[in-house]
Short mmCIF file of the C-alpha atoms (twelve columns), coordinates in Angstrom:
data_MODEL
# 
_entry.id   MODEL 
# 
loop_
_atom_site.group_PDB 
_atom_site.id 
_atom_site.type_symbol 
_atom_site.label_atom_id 
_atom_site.label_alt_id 
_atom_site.label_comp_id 
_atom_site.label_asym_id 
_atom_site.label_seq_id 
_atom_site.Cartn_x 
_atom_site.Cartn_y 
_atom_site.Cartn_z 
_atom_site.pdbx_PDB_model_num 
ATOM 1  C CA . UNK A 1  0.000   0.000  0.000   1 
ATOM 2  C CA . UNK A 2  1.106   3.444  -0.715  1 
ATOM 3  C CA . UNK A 3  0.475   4.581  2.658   1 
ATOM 4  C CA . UNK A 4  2.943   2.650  4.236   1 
ATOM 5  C CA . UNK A 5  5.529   2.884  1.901   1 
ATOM 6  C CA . UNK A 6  5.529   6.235  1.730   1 
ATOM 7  C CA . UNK A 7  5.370   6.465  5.789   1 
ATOM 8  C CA . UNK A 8  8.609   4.440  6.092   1 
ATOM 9  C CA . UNK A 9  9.961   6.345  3.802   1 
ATOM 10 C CA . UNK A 10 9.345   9.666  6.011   1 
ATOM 11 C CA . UNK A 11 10.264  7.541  8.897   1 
ATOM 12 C CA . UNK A 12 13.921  6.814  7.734   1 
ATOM 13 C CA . UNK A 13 14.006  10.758 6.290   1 
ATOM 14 C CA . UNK A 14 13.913  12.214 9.206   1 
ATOM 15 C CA . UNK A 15 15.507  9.776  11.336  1 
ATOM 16 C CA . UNK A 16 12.633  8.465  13.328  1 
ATOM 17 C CA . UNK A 17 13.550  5.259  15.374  1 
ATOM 18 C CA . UNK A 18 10.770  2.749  14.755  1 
ATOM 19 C CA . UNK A 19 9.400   -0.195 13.465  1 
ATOM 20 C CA . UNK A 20 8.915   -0.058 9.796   1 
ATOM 21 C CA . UNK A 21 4.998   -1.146 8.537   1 
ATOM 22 C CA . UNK A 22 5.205   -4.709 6.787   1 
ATOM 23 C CA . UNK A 23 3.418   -5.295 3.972   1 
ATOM 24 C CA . UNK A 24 0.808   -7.768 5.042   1 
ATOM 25 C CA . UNK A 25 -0.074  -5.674 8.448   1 
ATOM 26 C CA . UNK A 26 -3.052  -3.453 8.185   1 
ATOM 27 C CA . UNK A 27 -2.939  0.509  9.494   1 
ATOM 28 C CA . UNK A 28 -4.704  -0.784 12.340  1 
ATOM 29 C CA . UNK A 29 -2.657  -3.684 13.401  1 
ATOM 30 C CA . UNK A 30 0.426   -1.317 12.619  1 
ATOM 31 C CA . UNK A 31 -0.463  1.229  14.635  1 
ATOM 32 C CA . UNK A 32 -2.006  -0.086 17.719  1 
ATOM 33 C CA . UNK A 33 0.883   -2.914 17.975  1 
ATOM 34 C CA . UNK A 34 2.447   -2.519 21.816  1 
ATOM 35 C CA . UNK A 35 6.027   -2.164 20.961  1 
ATOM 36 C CA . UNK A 36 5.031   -0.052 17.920  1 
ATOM 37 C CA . UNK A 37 7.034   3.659  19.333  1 
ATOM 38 C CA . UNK A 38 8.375   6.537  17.593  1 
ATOM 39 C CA . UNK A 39 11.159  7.985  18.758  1 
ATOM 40 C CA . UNK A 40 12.937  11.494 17.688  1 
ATOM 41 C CA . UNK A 41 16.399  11.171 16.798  1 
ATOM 42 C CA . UNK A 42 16.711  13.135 20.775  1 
ATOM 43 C CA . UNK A 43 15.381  10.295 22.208  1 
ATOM 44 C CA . UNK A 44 11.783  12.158 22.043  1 
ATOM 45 C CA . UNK A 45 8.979   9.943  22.274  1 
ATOM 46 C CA . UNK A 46 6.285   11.184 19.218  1 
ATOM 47 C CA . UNK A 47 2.871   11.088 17.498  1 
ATOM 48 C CA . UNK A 48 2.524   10.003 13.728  1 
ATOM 49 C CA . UNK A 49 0.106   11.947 12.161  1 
ATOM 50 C CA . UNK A 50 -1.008  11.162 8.749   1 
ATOM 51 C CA . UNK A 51 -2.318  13.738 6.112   1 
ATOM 52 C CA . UNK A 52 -3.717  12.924 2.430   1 
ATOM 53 C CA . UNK A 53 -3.714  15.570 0.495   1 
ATOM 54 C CA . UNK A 54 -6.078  15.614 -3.034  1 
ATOM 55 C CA . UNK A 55 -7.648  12.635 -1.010  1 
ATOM 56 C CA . UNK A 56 -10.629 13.351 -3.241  1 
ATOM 57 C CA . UNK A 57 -8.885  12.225 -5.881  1 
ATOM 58 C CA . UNK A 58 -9.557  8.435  -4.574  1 
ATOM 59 C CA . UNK A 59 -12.929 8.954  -5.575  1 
ATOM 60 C CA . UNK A 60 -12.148 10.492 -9.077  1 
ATOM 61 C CA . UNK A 61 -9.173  9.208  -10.551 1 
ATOM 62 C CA . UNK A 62 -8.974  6.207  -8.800  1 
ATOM 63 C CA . UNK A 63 -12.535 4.817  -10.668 1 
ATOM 64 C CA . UNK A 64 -10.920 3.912  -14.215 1 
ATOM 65 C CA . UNK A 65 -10.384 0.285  -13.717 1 
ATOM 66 C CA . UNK A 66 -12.181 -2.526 -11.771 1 
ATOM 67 C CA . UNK A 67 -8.762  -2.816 -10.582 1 
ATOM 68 C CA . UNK A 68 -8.162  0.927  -8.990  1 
ATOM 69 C CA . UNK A 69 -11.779 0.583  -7.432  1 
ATOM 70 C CA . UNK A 70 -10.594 -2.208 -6.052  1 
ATOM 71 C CA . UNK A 71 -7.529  -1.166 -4.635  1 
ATOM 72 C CA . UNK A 72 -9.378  2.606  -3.342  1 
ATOM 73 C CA . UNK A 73 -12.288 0.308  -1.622  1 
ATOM 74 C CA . UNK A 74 -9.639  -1.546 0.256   1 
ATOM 75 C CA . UNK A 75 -7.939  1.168  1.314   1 
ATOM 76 C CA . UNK A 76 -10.981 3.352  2.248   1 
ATOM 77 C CA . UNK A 77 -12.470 0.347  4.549   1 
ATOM 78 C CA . UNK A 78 -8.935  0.024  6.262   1 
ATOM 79 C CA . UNK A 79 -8.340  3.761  6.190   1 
ATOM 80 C CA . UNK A 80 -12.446 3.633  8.369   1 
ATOM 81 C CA . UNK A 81 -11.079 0.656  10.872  1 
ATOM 82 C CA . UNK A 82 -8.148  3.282  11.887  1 
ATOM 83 C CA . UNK A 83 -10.258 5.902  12.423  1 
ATOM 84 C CA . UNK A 84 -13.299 4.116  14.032  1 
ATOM 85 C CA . UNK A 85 -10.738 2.037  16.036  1 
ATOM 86 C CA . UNK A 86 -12.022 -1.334 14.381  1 
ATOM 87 C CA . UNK A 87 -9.725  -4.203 14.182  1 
# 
């Protein structure tokens, strides 16, 4: 998922120590895991906070294939279990 990829990415750019997402783990799981910290690179515990910009554009561009909708109904139903708290 882009999500996570691009999250690790951020995580290793700015030095974060933490656990990287795998690929098979949902936001959910990934998030909410006990040993799942983020630490500052001055030993400062922090708070991931995730922002999707154009996010509209899941509902627009991501409708030309059976294969996008797909894809965009997965992510908006695990994108919903983060934010409801739903595991």
């Amino acid at each position: 998922m882009q999500v996570k990829t691009i999250f690790a990415e951020n995580l290793r750019a700015h030095g974060v120590d933490a656990r990287l997402p795998r690929e098979d783990e949902t936001l959910w799981a990934y998030f909410h895991e006990a040993e799942t910290d983020f630490w500052s690179a001055r030993n400062r515990l922090l708070t991931p906070v995730l922002v999707l910009d154009q996010f509209e554009e899941i509902f627009t561009l991501g409708r030309h294939s059976d294969e996008m909708r797909a894809r965009c109904r997965a992510f908006v139903s695990e994108l919903g279990d983060l934010i409801e708290n739903r595991t």
